[in-house]
XYZ file of C-alpha atoms in Angstrom:
633
model
C 0.017 -0.048 -0.003
C 1.159 3.521 -0.721
C 0.118 7.119 -0.752
C -1.630 8.322 -3.949
C 0.301 10.168 -6.570
C 0.675 13.921 -5.797
C -2.340 15.945 -7.035
C -0.214 18.036 -9.390
C 0.190 15.029 -11.657
C -2.512 15.136 -14.248
C -5.229 12.466 -14.296
C -5.893 10.613 -17.536
C -8.053 7.643 -18.303
C -8.366 5.437 -21.357
C -9.998 2.304 -19.827
C -7.381 2.440 -17.104
C -6.991 3.828 -13.628
C -3.829 5.915 -13.289
C -0.921 5.035 -11.167
C -2.432 5.564 -7.676
C 0.024 2.980 -6.370
C 2.499 2.242 -9.130
C 4.740 5.080 -8.247
C 4.046 4.925 -4.573
C 1.187 1.977 -3.421
C 23.904 -11.962 -0.930
C 26.201 -13.231 -1.678
C 25.537 -16.779 -0.505
C 25.312 -15.293 3.040
C 23.108 -12.338 3.453
C 24.749 -11.714 6.906
C 28.010 -10.535 5.226
C 26.878 -7.254 3.815
C 29.178 -5.060 1.721
C 30.430 -1.984 3.737
C 28.665 0.332 1.239
C 25.304 -0.885 2.556
C 25.927 -1.363 6.276
C 22.868 0.674 7.116
C 20.565 -0.083 4.228
C 17.375 1.289 5.871
C 18.924 4.643 6.508
C 20.685 4.835 3.184
C 17.522 4.118 1.230
C 14.958 5.859 3.330
C 13.728 8.301 0.757
C 13.905 6.158 -2.351
C 10.403 4.622 -2.202
C 8.873 7.929 -2.896
C 8.643 9.430 -6.455
C 12.270 10.124 -6.738
C 14.056 11.718 -9.668
C 15.355 8.383 -10.775
C 11.927 6.761 -10.806
C 10.765 9.492 -13.128
C 13.695 8.962 -15.480
C 11.571 7.269 -18.100
C 9.642 10.514 -18.456
C 12.610 12.579 -19.383
C 13.696 13.847 -22.795
C 17.201 12.540 -23.594
C 19.142 15.467 -24.755
C 22.047 15.515 -27.086
C 25.317 16.092 -25.250
C 27.406 18.668 -26.961
C 30.700 17.389 -25.606
C 33.601 16.960 -27.980
C 35.812 15.630 -25.139
C 38.132 13.068 -26.712
C 39.566 11.881 -23.451
C 36.522 10.460 -21.834
C 36.647 6.709 -20.953
C 34.793 4.202 -18.852
C 36.779 1.228 -17.501
C 35.466 -1.673 -15.538
C 37.882 -3.805 -13.471
C 37.534 -7.528 -13.294
C 34.930 -7.558 -16.039
C 36.409 -10.062 -18.501
C 33.757 -12.528 -17.384
C 31.508 -11.614 -14.522
C 30.628 -14.200 -11.917
C 27.255 -14.944 -10.497
C 27.753 -12.109 -8.009
C 30.325 -9.335 -8.097
C 31.225 -5.828 -6.919
C 32.441 -4.197 -10.087
C 34.768 -1.157 -9.836
C 33.738 1.289 -12.591
C 36.131 4.153 -13.228
C 35.450 7.222 -15.364
C 38.555 9.055 -16.533
C 39.218 12.009 -18.812
C 36.594 14.359 -17.377
C 37.333 17.945 -18.198
C 34.898 19.623 -15.886
C 33.383 17.404 -13.068
C 29.762 18.210 -12.326
C 27.500 17.020 -9.512
C 24.960 16.063 -12.244
C 27.217 13.412 -13.833
C 26.031 9.932 -13.279
C 26.529 6.297 -14.290
C 23.863 3.911 -15.196
C 23.976 0.085 -15.601
C 21.813 -1.134 -18.496
C 20.951 -4.578 -19.625
C 21.022 -5.869 -22.326
C 23.926 -3.895 -23.500
C 22.306 -3.043 -26.839
C 19.330 -1.437 -25.083
C 18.410 1.951 -26.449
C 19.016 4.690 -23.897
C 18.509 7.438 -26.406
C 15.476 9.703 -27.111
C 12.231 8.007 -28.276
C 10.102 10.991 -29.298
C 7.651 8.780 -31.311
C 6.855 6.902 -28.164
C 5.378 10.037 -26.577
C 1.781 8.742 -26.787
C 2.715 5.439 -25.252
C 3.542 6.734 -21.822
C 0.516 8.718 -20.656
C 0.142 5.893 -18.139
C 3.039 7.204 -16.157
C 0.911 10.136 -15.169
C 3.112 13.027 -16.419
C 1.385 14.743 -19.336
C 3.636 17.722 -19.702
C 6.679 16.279 -21.420
C 6.344 12.581 -21.899
C 9.220 10.309 -22.241
C 11.261 9.543 -23.978
C 13.721 7.212 -22.521
C 13.518 4.026 -24.588
C 14.844 1.614 -21.946
C 15.016 1.888 -18.137
C 18.443 1.461 -16.460
C 18.865 -1.367 -13.904
C 20.455 0.960 -11.444
C 22.487 4.178 -11.270
C 24.826 6.294 -9.120
C 25.954 9.876 -9.188
C 29.690 10.111 -9.692
C 29.702 12.543 -6.744
C 29.336 9.300 -4.562
C 33.117 9.270 -5.026
C 34.178 11.965 -2.534
C 37.279 12.737 -4.729
C 35.340 13.373 -7.941
C 34.146 16.972 -7.640
C 37.423 18.157 -6.043
C 39.359 16.525 -8.900
C 41.857 14.720 -6.651
C 42.314 11.987 -9.352
C 44.076 14.190 -11.852
C 45.713 13.041 -15.072
C 47.661 14.954 -17.686
C 46.284 14.093 -21.118
C 48.266 16.590 -23.225
C 51.658 18.164 -22.882
C 52.972 21.258 -24.559
C 56.670 21.993 -24.517
C 57.073 19.653 -21.567
C 54.275 21.183 -19.556
C 50.827 19.807 -18.939
C 48.346 21.525 -21.225
C 45.211 19.431 -20.515
C 44.368 18.078 -17.023
C 41.403 15.773 -16.584
C 39.647 14.376 -13.623
C 38.141 10.997 -12.720
C 35.856 9.116 -10.368
C 35.351 5.550 -9.228
C 32.194 3.738 -8.133
C 31.313 0.168 -6.955
C 28.354 -1.596 -8.518
C 26.833 -4.822 -7.054
C 25.910 -7.100 -9.893
C 24.201 -10.482 -9.991
C 23.939 -12.821 -12.892
C 20.938 -11.611 -14.836
C 22.061 -13.645 -17.940
C 21.938 -10.790 -20.433
C 25.131 -8.784 -21.015
C 25.387 -5.314 -19.339
C 26.899 -1.938 -20.158
C 27.698 1.157 -18.176
C 26.567 4.488 -19.560
C 27.872 7.872 -18.495
C 25.220 10.658 -18.430
C 25.450 14.354 -17.824
C 22.501 16.579 -16.731
C 21.364 14.542 -13.727
C 18.143 12.440 -13.799
C 15.999 15.417 -14.767
C 17.789 16.547 -18.012
C 19.997 13.531 -18.967
C 22.233 13.315 -22.022
C 24.597 10.440 -22.894
C 28.342 11.237 -22.836
C 29.923 7.767 -23.232
C 29.208 4.008 -23.091
C 31.437 1.230 -21.866
C 32.233 -1.840 -23.848
C 29.555 -4.664 -23.378
C 30.240 -7.008 -20.369
C 29.189 -10.600 -20.256
C 28.548 -13.074 -17.430
C 30.950 -15.980 -17.299
C 27.984 -18.499 -17.435
C 24.663 -16.952 -18.434
C 23.084 -20.474 -18.086
C 24.210 -20.995 -14.513
C 21.330 -22.358 -12.380
C 20.597 -19.839 -9.556
C 18.334 -18.626 -6.873
C 16.755 -21.826 -5.746
C 13.784 -21.671 -3.374
C 11.662 -24.373 -1.838
C 7.840 -24.764 -1.424
C 5.508 -27.421 -0.128
C 3.165 -29.185 -2.535
C 0.804 -30.730 0.031
C 0.502 -31.393 3.726
C 2.353 -34.682 4.004
C 5.962 -33.252 4.369
C 7.146 -36.070 2.035
C 7.581 -33.952 -1.162
C 9.172 -30.627 -1.702
C 9.282 -28.398 -4.811
C 12.578 -26.670 -5.712
C 12.359 -23.794 -8.223
C 15.333 -22.047 -9.783
C 16.346 -19.767 -12.683
C 18.754 -20.490 -15.551
C 19.610 -19.178 -18.936
C 19.231 -22.741 -20.266
C 15.896 -23.893 -21.746
C 16.827 -27.609 -21.633
C 15.477 -29.608 -18.651
C 17.826 -29.899 -15.749
C 17.894 -32.045 -12.597
C 17.752 -31.772 -8.853
C 19.873 -34.390 -7.122
C 19.098 -35.054 -3.465
C 19.209 -37.532 -0.616
C 21.242 -40.627 -1.338
C 21.418 -40.658 -5.148
C 17.854 -39.606 -5.910
C 17.142 -37.191 -8.776
C 14.159 -35.513 -10.503
C 14.034 -33.780 -13.886
C 12.844 -30.178 -14.032
C 9.832 -28.840 -15.809
C 10.822 -25.639 -17.674
C 8.681 -22.514 -18.109
C 9.129 -18.900 -18.931
C 7.058 -15.850 -19.930
C 7.398 -13.303 -22.667
C 6.590 -9.727 -23.319
C 3.365 -10.810 -24.939
C 2.236 -12.410 -21.610
C 2.336 -9.066 -19.842
C -0.882 -6.994 -19.460
C -1.587 -3.664 -21.109
C -4.709 -1.513 -21.802
C -4.782 0.934 -24.667
C -1.288 1.974 -23.661
C 1.658 -0.360 -23.088
C 2.490 -1.078 -19.470
C 6.071 -0.887 -18.082
C 6.288 -4.705 -18.087
C 5.443 -4.790 -21.811
C 7.719 -1.907 -22.768
C 10.577 0.020 -21.156
C 10.633 -2.168 -17.999
C 10.821 -5.521 -19.784
C 13.785 -7.825 -19.181
C 14.117 -11.387 -20.359
C 13.498 -13.741 -17.346
C 15.415 -16.603 -18.720
C 13.957 -20.104 -17.855
C 12.315 -21.019 -14.577
C 12.941 -24.621 -13.665
C 10.897 -26.567 -11.135
C 11.157 -30.103 -9.858
C 9.503 -32.076 -7.064
C 11.684 -34.075 -4.661
C 9.694 -37.060 -3.526
C 10.144 -39.918 -1.053
C 11.162 -37.608 1.768
C 10.281 -37.832 5.445
C 8.644 -34.930 7.337
C 10.773 -32.868 9.774
C 14.015 -34.380 8.328
C 17.156 -32.770 6.976
C 18.448 -33.502 3.500
C 20.789 -31.931 0.954
C 20.328 -31.181 -2.731
C 21.869 -29.514 -5.706
C 20.329 -28.502 -9.024
C 21.478 -27.999 -12.515
C 23.157 -30.035 -15.312
C 26.534 -30.914 -16.623
C 26.181 -28.557 -19.508
C 24.646 -25.537 -17.692
C 26.573 -25.990 -14.419
C 25.421 -27.012 -10.875
C 24.462 -25.123 -7.812
C 26.283 -25.576 -4.513
C 25.064 -28.309 -2.264
C 22.277 -26.928 0.006
C 21.052 -28.330 3.313
C 17.245 -28.197 3.809
C 14.641 -29.424 6.156
C 11.142 -30.734 5.321
C 8.223 -29.286 7.223
C 6.238 -31.326 9.690
C 3.263 -33.324 8.389
C -0.202 -32.099 9.022
C -1.507 -33.614 12.236
C 1.926 -33.840 13.954
C 2.743 -31.922 17.082
C 5.056 -28.969 16.578
C 5.608 -26.252 14.031
C 7.924 -23.195 14.068
C 7.192 -20.760 11.331
C 8.060 -17.197 10.219
C 5.635 -14.854 8.499
C 5.671 -11.370 7.052
C 4.477 -9.280 4.121
C 5.651 -6.368 1.944
C 9.363 -7.227 1.693
C 10.880 -6.350 -1.671
C 14.621 -5.718 -1.871
C 17.258 -2.944 -1.721
C 20.623 -2.542 -3.565
C 23.713 -3.832 -1.919
C 25.636 -0.801 -3.184
C 25.140 2.938 -3.287
C 22.894 2.764 -6.293
C 19.350 3.981 -6.767
C 16.941 1.629 -8.504
C 13.438 1.889 -9.782
C 11.965 0.686 -6.426
C 13.757 0.269 -3.129
C 12.378 -1.181 0.117
C 14.664 0.233 2.769
C 14.005 -2.390 5.485
C 14.343 -5.425 3.244
C 18.024 -6.146 3.749
C 17.974 -6.017 7.571
C 14.871 -8.201 7.608
C 16.418 -10.670 5.197
C 19.479 -10.904 7.418
C 17.313 -11.539 10.503
C 15.364 -14.238 8.680
C 18.584 -15.965 7.568
C 19.864 -15.954 11.133
C 16.584 -17.523 12.344
C 16.689 -20.231 9.619
C 20.367 -21.038 10.216
C 19.645 -21.482 13.962
C 17.519 -24.531 13.006
C 14.393 -23.227 14.685
C 12.289 -22.658 11.533
C 10.207 -25.219 9.624
C 8.500 -22.881 7.143
C 8.174 -19.297 5.974
C 4.998 -17.457 4.730
C 5.442 -14.295 2.724
C 1.889 -12.857 2.317
C 1.937 -10.546 -0.611
C 3.965 -7.675 -2.111
C 6.818 -10.038 -2.880
C 9.577 -8.308 -4.970
C 7.946 -4.931 -5.902
C 9.331 -5.407 -9.394
C 6.073 -3.856 -10.620
C 6.818 -4.181 -14.280
C 10.600 -3.723 -14.133
C 11.340 -7.472 -14.548
C 15.118 -7.480 -13.782
C 14.246 -6.657 -10.180
C 12.854 -10.216 -9.716
C 16.450 -11.442 -10.138
C 17.750 -9.198 -7.420
C 14.902 -10.194 -5.058
C 15.435 -13.876 -5.673
C 19.112 -13.443 -4.982
C 18.211 -11.755 -1.672
C 15.938 -14.497 -0.355
C 17.704 -17.610 -1.739
C 20.061 -18.140 1.237
C 17.042 -18.865 3.488
C 14.316 -19.706 0.999
C 16.528 -22.558 -0.262
C 16.592 -24.168 3.193
C 12.934 -24.285 4.284
C 9.554 -24.216 2.656
C 8.852 -20.674 1.400
C 5.120 -20.263 0.858
C 3.629 -17.092 -0.630
C 0.348 -15.232 -1.213
C -0.202 -12.799 -4.002
C -0.463 -9.073 -3.429
C -1.476 -5.980 -5.321
C 2.016 -5.317 -6.638
C 2.035 -8.762 -8.176
C -1.467 -8.870 -9.637
C -3.431 -5.578 -9.955
C -3.953 -3.996 -13.402
C -7.017 -2.389 -14.844
C -9.026 -4.684 -17.274
C -7.104 -7.843 -16.197
C -9.663 -9.319 -13.856
C -8.272 -8.096 -10.546
C -10.689 -6.729 -7.986
C -8.749 -3.511 -7.725
C -8.205 -1.495 -10.915
C -4.881 0.166 -9.868
C -1.936 -0.619 -12.127
C 0.155 -1.711 -9.145
C 1.722 -4.726 -10.885
C 3.056 -2.569 -13.681
C 1.487 -4.913 -16.139
C 2.778 -8.200 -14.617
C -0.761 -9.268 -13.803
C 0.514 -12.182 -11.680
C 2.322 -13.885 -14.464
C 5.819 -13.406 -13.187
C 4.803 -14.174 -9.637
C 3.019 -17.412 -10.468
C 5.977 -18.548 -12.630
C 8.566 -17.881 -9.925
C 6.446 -19.056 -7.009
C 4.331 -22.104 -7.999
C 2.034 -22.750 -5.129
C -0.435 -25.685 -4.657
C -3.293 -23.696 -6.156
C -6.230 -25.120 -8.062
C -5.336 -23.460 -11.395
C -3.467 -20.617 -13.093
C -4.649 -17.242 -11.908
C -6.530 -18.811 -9.053
C -3.847 -18.153 -6.393
C -5.548 -19.615 -3.334
C -4.723 -22.759 -1.455
C -4.565 -24.393 1.914
C -1.892 -26.433 3.570
C -1.481 -28.190 6.919
C 1.770 -28.279 8.908
C 1.743 -29.964 12.283
C -1.215 -28.696 14.335
C -2.009 -25.741 12.014
C -4.326 -25.526 9.022
C -3.296 -22.485 6.838
C -5.990 -20.993 4.508
C -4.153 -18.693 2.035
C -6.363 -16.477 -0.178
C -6.024 -13.813 -2.782
C -7.306 -10.481 -1.766
C -6.790 -9.303 -5.379
C -9.271 -11.836 -6.820
C -13.071 -11.802 -6.472
C -13.948 -12.714 -2.822
C -17.554 -11.680 -3.024
C -20.223 -14.168 -1.796
C -21.025 -15.651 -5.180
C -17.453 -15.926 -6.397
C -15.441 -19.088 -6.947
C -12.894 -18.084 -4.313
C -15.494 -17.410 -1.698
C -17.049 -20.844 -2.197
C -13.641 -22.397 -1.949
C -12.873 -20.577 1.298
C -16.168 -21.769 2.729
C -15.580 -25.400 1.843
C -11.947 -25.345 2.879
C -12.461 -23.949 6.319
C -15.512 -26.060 6.988
C -13.555 -29.203 6.153
C -10.810 -28.677 8.744
C -10.568 -31.570 11.194
C -9.871 -29.704 14.450
C -8.914 -32.886 16.233
C -6.046 -33.199 13.806
C -5.144 -29.551 13.204
C -6.675 -27.649 16.111
C -5.463 -24.258 14.875
C -6.899 -22.444 11.872
C -4.816 -19.508 10.535
C -6.210 -17.376 7.697
C -3.827 -15.407 5.452
C -4.239 -12.867 2.650
C -2.576 -9.687 1.650
C -4.978 -6.877 2.464
C -6.179 -6.234 5.987
C -9.657 -6.188 7.462
C -8.497 -4.002 10.258
C -5.773 -1.345 10.328
C -5.005 1.766 12.300
C -2.517 2.938 9.628
C -2.686 6.668 9.096
C -3.362 6.227 5.333
C -5.831 3.448 5.627
C -5.677 0.370 3.609
C -8.713 -1.734 4.682
C -11.688 -2.358 2.338
C -15.039 -2.430 4.141
C -16.512 -4.550 1.314
C -13.888 -7.202 2.008
C -14.579 -7.122 5.730
C -18.332 -7.419 5.160
C -18.037 -10.351 2.761
C -15.384 -12.497 4.411
C -15.333 -11.771 8.125
C -18.532 -13.774 8.866
C -16.813 -16.904 7.325
C -13.946 -16.437 9.877
C -16.363 -16.384 12.719
C -18.477 -19.271 11.516
C -15.400 -21.504 11.184
C -13.755 -20.256 14.436
C -10.599 -18.966 12.765
C -7.940 -18.397 15.527
C -5.554 -16.025 13.818
C -5.738 -13.715 10.779
C -2.317 -12.612 9.258
C -2.261 -9.833 6.692
C 0.069 -7.247 5.150
C -0.387 -4.318 2.783
C -0.105 -1.743 5.535
C 3.562 -1.337 6.438
C 3.685 -1.684 10.224
C 2.728 -4.258 12.961
C -0.572 -4.210 14.689
C -2.350 -6.649 16.926
C -6.089 -6.645 17.771
C -8.337 -7.967 20.474
C -10.665 -10.851 19.571
C -12.523 -8.628 17.125
C -15.700 -8.981 15.010
C -17.604 -6.218 13.300
C -15.107 -3.684 14.754
C -16.103 -4.675 18.333
C -13.959 -6.397 20.841
C -15.659 -9.668 21.681
C -12.971 -10.699 24.149
C -9.697 -9.260 25.551
C -6.535 -11.252 26.319
C -5.526 -11.800 29.873
C -2.007 -11.706 31.297
C -0.509 -15.057 32.194
C 1.994 -15.563 35.010
C 4.791 -14.177 32.856
C 2.770 -11.177 31.852
C 2.106 -12.407 28.333
C -1.228 -11.506 26.670
C -3.180 -14.813 26.423
C -6.345 -15.340 24.389
C -8.420 -18.185 25.584
C -10.017 -19.959 22.555
C -11.576 -22.738 24.706
C -14.259 -20.152 25.040
C -14.027 -18.843 21.481
C -15.467 -15.470 20.610
C -13.655 -14.123 17.495
C -10.358 -14.167 15.605
C -7.247 -12.267 16.635
C -5.945 -10.236 13.747
C -2.365 -9.120 13.073
C -0.953 -6.779 10.370
C 2.567 -7.964 9.551
C 3.480 -5.762 6.595
C 6.716 -4.401 8.222
C 9.276 -6.466 6.284
C 10.775 -3.900 3.957
C 8.660 -1.176 2.404
C 8.890 2.302 4.017
C 6.949 2.173 7.220
C 3.491 3.541 7.817
C 2.519 5.754 10.783
C -0.576 5.172 12.831
C -3.621 7.286 13.401
C -3.500 9.622 16.400
C -6.572 8.052 17.922
C -6.742 4.335 17.004
C -9.921 2.254 17.614
C -10.554 0.248 20.733
C -9.845 -3.045 19.008
C -6.238 -2.084 18.395
C -4.050 -3.290 21.239
C -0.416 -3.157 20.021
C 1.032 -0.918 17.341
C 4.665 -0.874 16.297
C 6.132 0.918 13.216
C 9.563 -0.795 12.892
C 11.069 -3.222 10.472
C 10.854 -6.847 11.498
C 9.146 -10.245 11.112
C 6.652 -12.478 12.817
C 7.416 -15.847 14.587
C 4.946 -18.541 15.381
C 5.370 -21.612 17.569
C 2.433 -24.065 17.426
C 1.706 -27.113 19.580
C -1.754 -28.746 19.883
C -2.266 -26.807 23.150
C -1.191 -23.329 22.137
C 0.022 -20.811 19.629
C 2.917 -18.636 20.839
C 3.429 -15.604 18.525
C 6.031 -12.855 18.490
C 6.947 -9.759 16.640
C 10.771 -9.545 16.228
C 12.543 -6.205 15.548
C 14.934 -6.921 12.676
C 17.636 -4.386 13.799
C 17.759 -5.319 17.523
C 16.509 -8.894 17.224
C 14.427 -8.102 20.324
C 10.912 -9.516 20.754
C 8.754 -6.343 21.030
C 5.352 -8.131 21.137
C 4.510 -11.592 22.384
C 1.089 -13.224 22.830
C -0.436 -16.705 23.203
C -3.619 -18.340 21.988
C -4.736 -21.311 24.018
C -7.436 -23.911 23.719
């Protein structure tokens, strides 16, 4: 969820709703961050607003009148780029350094970063009607050369021309670090003058290639059913030929291969970012199911092929089977990613790196059976290369335990595509990229709802972006699913979806129609806990129904709030959308049903036994538990 576009941007409609939300609403170890991004949240605090860089595609690319023959871009260690690298990019031969000089990384290297005046009519969707773009292709990331503290002061001087033994022409230079992951297509660095507002191209580097564009990367696990005996592994490669996952003691399974194209992206009368200047080839997404496993058991695997290469060996743990005793899980929403360098990107979620680091530490500790990410996954929003950076961020922990997801507005919503909400928040992806990267045990394509049981918990996971009204297919599925739960086997019923029914967020985010339609089902089926995101903070309610507290928790001997569901009255609801996106404030006067409100980055822990659910909010930066509560039977 985000604030609307500022009112000074004109409103335009051709069977679309304008960007109310689109421009607003690890290396192998994420714990070893590069020094450039030691405090990611602080560094990127302001970049989720409508920054100059995010408006770059609306700028007219000017012609640089610069006859400078000395200008060069050099990239160290770039003969063949590995799967992850920090490239040192040096600009030399600058006659007059300016604070408006900047470097962009583009991919593919033959992308057009010049002026596209004939495309003017295609970009009304961006909301700026005054001087519409004109940039043909959006950079992956960029940095101002002034990030090098020696650039503007010209401390890196070189003499380029001598006259009678004396230096006649002195030039300056600057050096920047760029974090790069294997996105398969070759890359190039482009030097611009004029800042992000009035850019013009000065020089381009030579194309740079990855050592192995086919390398299998970014593996992540998911459950396919409630038995804990099979696990799906999904990964990305530049190779379209089937590959294998090898696991256990000599077992293997062959991958199914899928991808998506520009033609699969949504558009209305005007091309979407995903279909046009934000497009990047996703490569091939491989998926294979490891069978013959035992629940709650550790194994190892690797994926790939002899021709494309193999991943490293990864240790993973299967989740407990439905009906067993104990489950430890993590949950959160609205994560996204942030650059691991000084760059700006199209969309940055400032808390994502610190939360990812905290999640990895929890998983490495061995105290996590499963993870649930409930919507707003990568925030690529039509800039497809950002999926690669997100997958790189989560793979260290998502490759070790089941990583289950729900769809959010930034994966699915787009006018005229069948989503409930008509905002173009997905940037034209319309759920295609999400469902390809994260295959869940759903009934069919574009029906992203499912349920799964782990130990004593039945999880009902819905799509708040698809029709949930009483006569809809999804509503009828919810009704059947929750009514079918055997509470003697799985005594706890947890309901998950992206958008909240209750929030005290200062900018709102709840839909009364959703509350009216779905909340009675929760009460009828005695749902214990509702977990949602969309609003970027943490909030816990009383046992609430129709905006009234039906019961209040009582303090146990340790002072922990305890909800007694042996005398059930209504669900407890928690907003857990604090995993990355810029945080939301709360109303000055929240409703009586709101008990705990925290606006800090973090994640949610759950520990389920047949007798109780113990639940915690964990601050990602301090690792302290700042809210804890129990639900007992």
